[in-house]
Each structure stands twice: as structure tokens, then as C-alpha cells.
XYZ file of C-alpha atoms in Angstrom:
462
model
C 18.894 -141.524 84.583
C 19.485 -138.929 86.886
C 16.901 -135.946 87.523
C 13.347 -135.942 87.923
C 11.198 -136.407 84.987
C 11.834 -136.076 81.260
C 14.288 -133.016 80.062
C 11.518 -130.029 79.963
C 11.872 -126.386 79.195
C 10.641 -126.039 82.826
C 13.755 -127.172 84.046
C 15.879 -124.710 81.577
C 13.385 -121.811 83.245
C 13.954 -122.659 86.877
C 17.807 -123.005 86.764
C 17.666 -119.388 84.836
C 14.910 -117.659 87.245
C 17.218 -118.867 90.749
C 20.265 -117.748 89.339
C 19.311 -114.259 88.350
C 17.050 -113.808 91.381
C 20.001 -114.335 93.426
C 21.852 -111.585 91.514
C 18.795 -109.603 91.486
C 19.078 -109.344 95.075
C 22.372 -107.935 95.377
C 21.563 -104.962 92.585
C 21.121 -102.167 95.234
C 24.302 -103.755 97.796
C 26.770 -103.954 94.875
C 26.186 -100.654 93.647
C 27.121 -99.477 97.715
C 30.037 -101.295 97.771
C 31.395 -100.759 94.263
C 31.605 -97.057 94.899
C 33.055 -97.762 98.414
C 35.792 -100.272 97.042
C 36.811 -97.547 94.248
C 35.781 -93.986 95.417
C 38.102 -92.363 93.272
C 37.048 -94.286 89.470
C 33.965 -96.012 90.337
C 32.609 -95.604 86.667
C 36.286 -96.441 85.220
C 36.571 -99.629 87.029
C 32.934 -100.700 86.721
C 33.890 -100.551 82.971
C 36.434 -102.320 83.069
C 35.286 -105.556 85.342
C 32.510 -105.811 83.047
C 34.343 -105.379 79.971
C 36.561 -108.007 81.156
C 33.679 -110.495 81.827
C 31.719 -109.305 79.095
C 35.063 -110.470 76.573
C 35.769 -113.305 78.120
C 32.410 -114.574 78.061
C 32.402 -114.050 74.132
C 36.001 -115.982 73.573
C 34.847 -119.078 75.921
C 31.315 -119.204 74.685
C 32.299 -121.561 71.799
C 34.577 -123.616 73.518
C 31.944 -124.189 76.226
C 29.280 -125.197 74.155
C 31.592 -127.579 71.623
C 32.606 -129.491 75.048
C 28.666 -129.718 76.106
C 28.404 -131.264 72.739
C 30.164 -134.100 73.971
C 30.079 -134.185 77.608
C 26.189 -132.805 77.944
C 24.449 -130.161 79.105
C 23.973 -131.165 82.811
C 27.877 -130.520 83.630
C 27.816 -127.621 82.114
C 25.311 -126.628 83.515
C 26.200 -127.131 86.580
C 29.721 -125.383 85.952
C 28.006 -122.115 84.594
C 25.970 -121.356 87.617
C 28.650 -122.354 90.098
C 31.350 -119.954 88.627
C 28.384 -117.427 88.146
C 27.311 -117.625 91.312
C 30.546 -117.840 93.013
C 31.436 -114.422 93.631
C 28.122 -113.649 95.653
C 29.395 -114.716 99.557
C 32.564 -112.813 98.712
C 30.589 -109.467 98.735
C 31.034 -108.709 102.518
C 34.258 -111.205 102.964
C 36.652 -109.393 100.400
C 35.100 -106.486 98.063
C 38.582 -106.899 96.136
C 38.124 -110.762 95.390
C 34.486 -110.480 94.950
C 35.503 -107.842 92.049
C 38.151 -110.005 90.599
C 36.575 -113.532 90.881
C 33.141 -111.484 89.163
C 36.538 -110.501 85.689
C 37.293 -113.664 85.752
C 34.057 -115.330 85.925
C 33.149 -114.489 82.944
C 35.280 -117.963 81.380
C 32.141 -119.849 82.776
C 29.600 -116.660 82.903
C 27.505 -118.277 79.642
C 24.546 -119.686 81.472
C 22.584 -118.688 77.852
C 24.449 -120.302 75.775
C 24.286 -123.710 77.582
C 20.149 -123.156 78.462
C 19.651 -122.605 74.900
C 21.083 -125.434 73.893
C 19.683 -127.223 76.351
C 16.125 -126.205 75.449
C 17.309 -127.034 71.475
C 17.757 -130.756 72.373
C 13.940 -131.421 73.617
C 12.185 -128.908 71.259
C 10.823 -129.193 67.721
C 11.814 -126.243 65.388
C 8.663 -124.812 65.162
C 8.742 -124.849 69.273
C 11.835 -123.202 69.583
C 11.265 -119.843 69.471
C 8.023 -119.921 71.903
C 10.481 -122.207 74.557
C 13.227 -119.382 73.918
C 10.615 -116.503 74.358
C 9.692 -118.337 77.776
C 13.130 -118.101 79.115
C 13.892 -114.824 78.017
C 10.465 -113.794 79.907
C 11.447 -115.731 83.155
C 14.690 -113.857 82.927
C 13.010 -110.572 82.801
C 10.594 -111.602 85.618
C 13.293 -112.498 88.296
C 15.090 -109.081 87.723
C 11.625 -107.119 87.949
C 11.032 -108.364 91.548
C 14.449 -109.267 92.990
C 16.019 -105.870 93.121
C 12.781 -104.238 94.855
C 13.401 -107.440 97.651
C 16.754 -106.938 97.894
C 16.810 -103.098 98.299
C 13.759 -103.561 101.167
C 15.784 -106.301 102.943
C 18.729 -104.181 102.903
C 17.141 -101.039 104.707
C 15.200 -103.274 107.507
C 17.952 -105.626 108.318
C 21.386 -105.031 106.651
C 22.971 -106.006 103.491
C 24.471 -108.998 105.069
C 20.829 -110.799 105.133
C 20.812 -109.854 101.464
C 24.365 -111.489 100.610
C 23.747 -114.696 102.998
C 19.905 -114.978 101.093
C 21.190 -114.803 97.849
C 23.887 -117.191 98.158
C 21.403 -119.632 99.709
C 19.230 -119.152 96.733
C 22.782 -119.947 94.103
C 23.146 -123.202 96.595
C 19.288 -124.074 95.894
C 20.210 -123.503 92.126
C 22.956 -125.391 92.132
C 21.638 -128.493 94.216
C 18.497 -128.209 91.842
C 20.668 -129.082 89.075
C 22.197 -131.768 90.601
C 18.998 -133.442 91.905
C 16.223 -132.263 89.400
C 17.799 -131.631 86.221
C 18.062 -134.398 83.094
C 20.130 -134.744 80.715
C 18.927 -133.451 77.691
C 21.525 -134.737 75.195
C 20.637 -137.953 73.816
C 23.134 -140.635 74.333
C 23.481 -141.537 70.025
C 24.805 -137.608 69.642
C 27.220 -138.156 71.569
C 30.589 -139.175 70.459
C 31.538 -142.449 72.291
C 34.048 -141.593 74.018
C 34.930 -138.539 76.240
C 38.277 -138.424 74.592
C 36.296 -136.764 71.555
C 38.508 -133.756 69.843
C 37.322 -130.488 69.599
C 38.478 -128.818 66.740
C 39.595 -125.047 66.597
C 36.786 -124.025 64.449
C 34.401 -125.282 66.663
C 36.155 -123.292 69.320
C 36.906 -120.130 67.582
C 34.917 -116.764 68.769
C 35.536 -115.041 65.472
C 34.038 -117.776 63.246
C 30.984 -115.478 62.759
C 32.808 -112.526 62.551
C 34.945 -113.671 59.834
C 31.832 -113.953 57.069
C 30.814 -110.492 57.682
C 31.902 -108.973 54.591
C 30.713 -111.536 52.098
C 27.269 -109.968 51.289
C 26.842 -106.315 51.473
C 23.391 -106.740 53.114
C 24.708 -108.769 55.373
C 27.759 -106.252 56.135
C 24.972 -103.329 56.553
C 22.956 -105.323 59.071
C 25.734 -106.282 61.103
C 26.977 -102.879 61.111
C 23.881 -101.472 62.113
C 23.643 -104.140 64.892
C 27.561 -103.296 66.308
C 26.648 -99.645 66.222
C 23.387 -99.931 68.018
C 24.181 -102.482 70.728
C 27.700 -100.814 71.284
C 25.950 -97.909 73.226
C 23.022 -100.449 75.145
C 25.881 -102.855 76.533
C 27.635 -99.749 77.942
C 24.639 -98.338 79.307
C 23.355 -101.715 80.639
C 26.676 -102.008 82.402
C 26.854 -98.490 84.295
C 23.368 -96.882 84.381
C 22.213 -98.162 87.378
C 25.077 -97.051 89.155
C 24.682 -93.883 87.032
C 20.961 -93.046 88.808
C 22.403 -94.478 92.293
C 25.373 -92.293 92.652
C 25.168 -89.453 90.109
C 21.104 -88.595 89.967
C 20.881 -89.555 93.463
C 18.274 -92.384 93.196
C 17.431 -94.127 96.286
C 18.060 -98.115 96.275
C 14.235 -98.221 96.270
C 13.652 -95.859 93.103
C 16.882 -97.890 91.496
C 14.457 -101.151 92.223
C 11.378 -99.644 91.072
C 12.907 -98.151 87.869
C 14.083 -101.744 87.083
C 10.823 -103.207 87.657
C 8.978 -100.279 85.513
C 11.449 -100.511 82.539
C 11.716 -104.331 82.507
C 7.756 -104.567 82.619
C 7.294 -102.243 79.880
C 10.483 -103.706 77.528
C 8.187 -106.599 77.738
C 5.007 -104.809 76.429
C 7.026 -103.436 74.031
C 8.726 -106.444 72.775
C 5.414 -108.428 72.598
C 2.156 -106.647 71.716
C 3.929 -103.211 70.343
C 6.588 -105.025 68.133
C 3.790 -107.161 66.695
C 1.471 -104.490 65.772
C 4.584 -102.110 64.323
C 5.591 -105.228 62.052
C 2.310 -105.802 60.744
C 1.157 -101.660 59.914
C 4.757 -100.217 59.353
C 6.712 -103.162 57.955
C 10.167 -104.663 58.916
C 12.760 -102.431 58.003
C 10.292 -99.385 58.787
C 9.841 -100.753 62.536
C 13.918 -100.905 62.633
C 14.199 -97.409 61.871
C 12.028 -96.623 64.479
C 13.372 -98.818 67.550
C 16.421 -96.869 66.188
C 15.109 -93.313 66.409
C 13.705 -94.399 70.305
C 17.090 -94.818 70.979
C 18.517 -92.187 70.155
C 15.789 -90.166 71.928
C 16.741 -91.991 75.064
C 20.098 -91.728 75.086
C 20.240 -87.994 74.301
C 17.995 -87.299 77.012
C 20.289 -89.302 79.437
C 23.045 -87.490 78.345
C 21.417 -83.974 78.986
C 19.053 -85.287 81.785
C 19.693 -83.349 85.466
C 16.349 -84.315 86.774
C 15.400 -87.384 88.120
C 12.012 -87.246 86.397
C 13.806 -86.768 83.242
C 15.671 -90.545 83.810
C 12.024 -91.741 84.479
C 10.935 -90.254 81.025
C 13.619 -91.580 79.246
C 13.236 -94.958 80.424
C 9.935 -95.307 78.915
C 11.360 -94.585 75.949
C 14.211 -96.984 76.416
C 11.665 -99.621 76.860
C 10.420 -98.743 73.312
C 14.007 -99.027 71.764
C 14.147 -102.411 72.745
C 12.099 -103.472 69.484
C 15.325 -103.451 67.335
C 16.696 -106.224 67.851
C 13.703 -108.285 67.651
C 13.117 -106.717 63.998
C 16.509 -106.841 62.980
C 16.458 -110.835 63.847
C 12.601 -111.175 61.783
C 14.557 -109.272 59.187
C 17.116 -111.844 58.519
C 15.060 -114.922 59.234
C 12.525 -113.728 56.987
C 15.308 -112.401 54.210
C 17.849 -115.006 54.610
C 17.593 -118.858 52.911
C 16.699 -121.858 54.991
C 20.540 -123.297 55.095
C 21.709 -119.526 55.446
C 20.208 -118.617 59.051
C 22.555 -120.151 61.412
C 25.626 -118.239 59.669
C 23.820 -114.728 59.619
C 22.309 -115.492 62.980
C 25.659 -116.525 64.323
C 27.312 -113.119 63.008
C 24.865 -111.314 65.134
C 25.095 -112.867 67.964
C 28.840 -113.089 67.868
C 28.688 -109.136 67.525
C 26.522 -108.722 70.468
C 28.925 -110.656 72.330
C 31.855 -108.619 71.572
C 29.960 -105.728 71.900
C 29.112 -107.070 75.721
C 32.965 -106.496 76.308
C 33.692 -103.264 74.561
C 30.555 -101.269 75.433
C 31.346 -101.369 79.153
C 35.134 -100.295 79.247
C 34.419 -97.532 76.627
C 31.331 -96.146 78.643
C 33.847 -96.106 81.735
C 36.420 -95.170 79.804
C 34.500 -91.960 78.451
C 33.038 -91.204 82.261
C 36.742 -91.371 83.394
C 37.798 -88.748 80.538
C 34.967 -86.201 81.576
C 35.273 -86.741 85.225
C 32.165 -87.732 86.204
C 32.662 -88.715 89.662
C 31.270 -87.939 92.787
C 33.440 -85.102 95.279
C 31.943 -86.674 98.421
C 30.588 -90.256 99.671
C 26.904 -90.810 99.607
C 25.200 -89.699 103.094
C 23.039 -92.763 104.475
C 19.693 -93.084 103.530
C 16.868 -91.253 105.718
C 14.568 -93.603 107.336
C 11.983 -93.280 104.353
C 14.051 -94.891 102.363
C 15.213 -91.398 100.439
C 18.471 -90.378 99.708
C 20.145 -86.769 100.963
C 20.090 -85.927 97.448
C 22.082 -82.789 98.268
C 25.117 -84.867 98.274
C 25.119 -86.089 94.687
C 26.881 -83.806 92.594
C 29.243 -83.703 89.579
C 32.383 -82.231 89.207
C 32.296 -78.417 88.100
C 34.500 -79.035 84.972
C 31.935 -81.443 83.895
C 29.791 -79.476 81.217
C 27.343 -82.738 80.303
C 25.940 -84.989 83.065
C 26.070 -88.006 81.195
C 28.674 -87.872 78.250
C 29.062 -91.759 77.300
C 25.138 -91.407 76.714
C 25.854 -88.791 73.874
C 28.613 -90.877 72.411
C 26.045 -93.635 72.070
C 22.975 -91.158 70.708
C 26.031 -90.385 68.077
C 26.541 -94.067 67.288
C 23.394 -95.216 66.947
C 22.685 -92.066 64.636
C 25.216 -93.646 62.510
C 23.776 -97.252 62.970
C 20.247 -95.253 61.375
C 22.123 -93.990 58.736
C 23.562 -97.348 57.595
C 20.046 -99.131 58.072
C 18.695 -96.687 55.628
C 20.463 -98.640 53.584
C 19.100 -102.191 54.046
C 16.492 -103.153 51.485
C 13.098 -104.298 52.775
C 13.035 -107.590 50.967
C 16.325 -109.373 49.439
C 18.002 -112.278 49.739
C 21.113 -112.753 51.903
C 23.846 -114.911 50.224
C 27.069 -116.116 52.502
C 28.859 -118.872 51.624
C 28.237 -121.680 54.707
C 31.173 -123.379 54.177
C 32.218 -125.583 57.085
C 29.520 -123.437 59.127
C 27.957 -126.619 60.117
C 31.216 -128.056 62.292
C 31.390 -124.487 63.942
C 27.818 -123.249 64.043
C 28.028 -120.265 66.494
C 28.089 -121.453 70.435
C 27.571 -125.493 69.479
C 27.798 -127.190 66.316
C 25.098 -130.063 66.174
C 21.965 -129.722 64.573
C 19.897 -128.434 67.309
C 22.136 -125.574 67.896
C 20.954 -122.574 69.396
C 22.569 -120.737 66.658
C 18.478 -121.000 64.909
C 16.812 -118.097 64.439
C 14.997 -118.573 67.788
C 18.304 -117.513 69.608
C 17.960 -113.941 68.385
C 15.056 -113.619 71.105
C 17.725 -113.114 73.950
C 17.003 -111.764 77.269
C 15.863 -107.834 77.295
C 19.311 -107.705 79.664
C 22.590 -109.187 79.170
C 24.174 -111.229 81.974
C 26.770 -108.340 82.644
C 23.722 -105.586 83.568
C 23.825 -107.007 86.797
């Protein structure tokens, strides 16, 4: 058998860590190249690039999941990691091709879907939540340290070295999959031949969304998720660019911000979430998380000083408790045979938001003329930016208009969430759900409740 040892969660953890460590190194260089390539409409182009990538990922995830049920996980781990990392060496070769390939790579940039399927193959149901949590924590850990390392190496030795190092780590990840990762899908669970048909129901990305209106409680939950996650997806796609180009953060400051926000989010989603769930209940925890999200988005929108961004970032970490609390509410109130249906709806809505959110934020930035008048000055030897060169157009009254739009959207989500009962039984007709449960159709599908424990940041964030 190919690979080293038996399939384990640690194989999946290493694959995720190496992939996103490579991308994390490029955080600071990407922000600079993005502005140099699109100096006039930086935020609009960033939104379009990330929006196209998100939509393509949403459309292709079910098909890739269904195919991995037939052909095995290892080949699709290799495929998704290769295409996700393919744009990296193009950053210094051709920035235009770099951003074009990033957009198109969304078709295969669904590593997490395949990794969750890999983990589901090799774990029992009671172990799955902890295993998914380990994968998510690894993702967060890779982004806590890699942007700072990339910013330091870029300042000391130039961005070319950072690109070479990121490319080398991506190649190491591909080699690790080829040599060390064993196949997790048992032979007995695969069809007799590679020619097994894939039905449209399995590949339909809107399959889960079609069931949203079948239960009023499910409808309320899904509307809440959509209104709250749409601005979150847009924020993650553009916020670090906003800090760098508009607020005057240096590369090191952006890296430090990512690290602090990641650490605080991990604490919020573990210790704080656990305490709140026990003390004030599931629904009130959701409402509190939405309240924190409104506060941080409004603070980002009106904030004009760097210290305001840091303060709002601490509040943003607290707002990260919302989605785990929503998932917990669903898992507690839905019947056992309805878990996959409802979780699939929520995952589908989040995937749709990953495409719509970045494009919406970029468009709002463009409408309100939030752009730079001049290129940023080179950083001083101490690493600080010359903040005087960063300023908004005079006709921009509000520093961050999209964030205020996001605050209004989350306020609507809060009002909708008030009508969600604390205890109820969700009733959604499952129909032929087992044939197209979310991204994967076999009984160990990652659409189980554990999948709700998604990473703190999405792929499009990088």
C-alpha cells in the first residue's frame, strides 16, 4: 500500500499546515503586489478576484467530493493542494497571471472538503468533532506565525526569497502527499470500477439550499447565517489590505495583527464559548456573538486610527463564537437523521457567502471611492510605514463604508435570531439526501455535525 503507516489525522494535519503556511508567508508580499498591479481600483479588483475564487469553490466542492468517493481521497488531496498552490511562483514572474490563476484555482481550492472527508473515513463518529477541531487549530496555527516570518524575511532579504521559500514548502507538501499519505477510503467502499456514474444530485451545489424553506425554524437559522456571514466573508477578504493601504500598518504590524487575532479567536471559540454556553444558554450566546460582530464592524467602519483597529480586533475575536454556537444549536435540536440536512444547508450558505461577500465589499469600496491617491512610500529601516502617504480621498466621508454596511446586515441577523426558539425539533424532509449530502455522499460524509467546526478563516482570506 502507498504511504507511510496507517491513515491518521496527523497526515491530514501536516497537509493543511504546509499548504497554509506557504500561503501565510505571502501575506505581506501579496498586499504590495496587489496594489502595484491594480493601483486605481485595488479594493474592487481584490473583491472580484476573491469573489470569483469563492464562487468557483462553492460550485465545484460537491462534484470533487463525489468524485473522491469513487477515486479515493489521496488523488484529490494531491489535486487540490497542487492547484491551490500553483499561483505562488507566478507572483514574481507575472502578477497578472498570478491573480488570474488565483481566481481560476477556486475550481480546485477545496482542500478542506477533501481533508474533512479523509478524517471522516478514519475516525468514529464520537471522535470526529475533536479531529476536526485539531485540523482547524492547525490551520489557525499556521497563519499565526507564517505572516510574521514572511514579513521579516521580505524586509531583510526581499520578497523574491519569500516567494521561493513558499514555493519550496508547497512542493514539500505535494511530495509529502505522494510519498507519505496513505489512502483513507477503504477499497470495499469504492465502486467496482472508475467508470462509476456520478449523478447530478451528487454534484449539485444548490442541493442543500433547495431545502431551506421546508421548516420555519431552519429558515430563520439560515437567514441568520447568511446575513451574519456575508459581511464576515467580505471582511476577511479585504481587511488586511485595508490595514496595509488605508490605515498605514506596516507589514510587521499586519502580521502581528493576524497573530493576535488568531490567538484570541482560538481562546474565544474554546474557553469563552464553553463558559457562555453553560451560563447563558445556546441562543443567548448566538445573540451575544452577533452583538460583538455589530460592534466590531461599526468600530472598523468609523475607526480612523491604528489603535482603534487593534481594539476592534479584540472584539472581532469575541464575535467568532457565533457560528460554533449556531452549529451547536442545530446539532442539539435536530433529529439524528436530520443532522446532515441542516448542517449541509448552513455549509452551503457559507460557501455562497464566500463568493458574494468579497465581491460586495470590493464594489462598496469602489462606490465610495476608498482608494489611495499615491503609492505607499518604502518602509523605514525600523519597519514602520510612512503613514503620511496613506490617506483617503476627500469625498470619502466614512473611512470604511463596507464595514458599516456589514454592521447593518448583522443587525438584521440579530433581529431574525431573536425569533429562533431555544428548544425545538427541526423537521426537514430528507428525501434522497443520502445520495447528495453536501459535498460527499457516503455514510462518513463530513457534513456530519463536526464539519461545523470550520477554520477560523476561510481559504479566500489568504
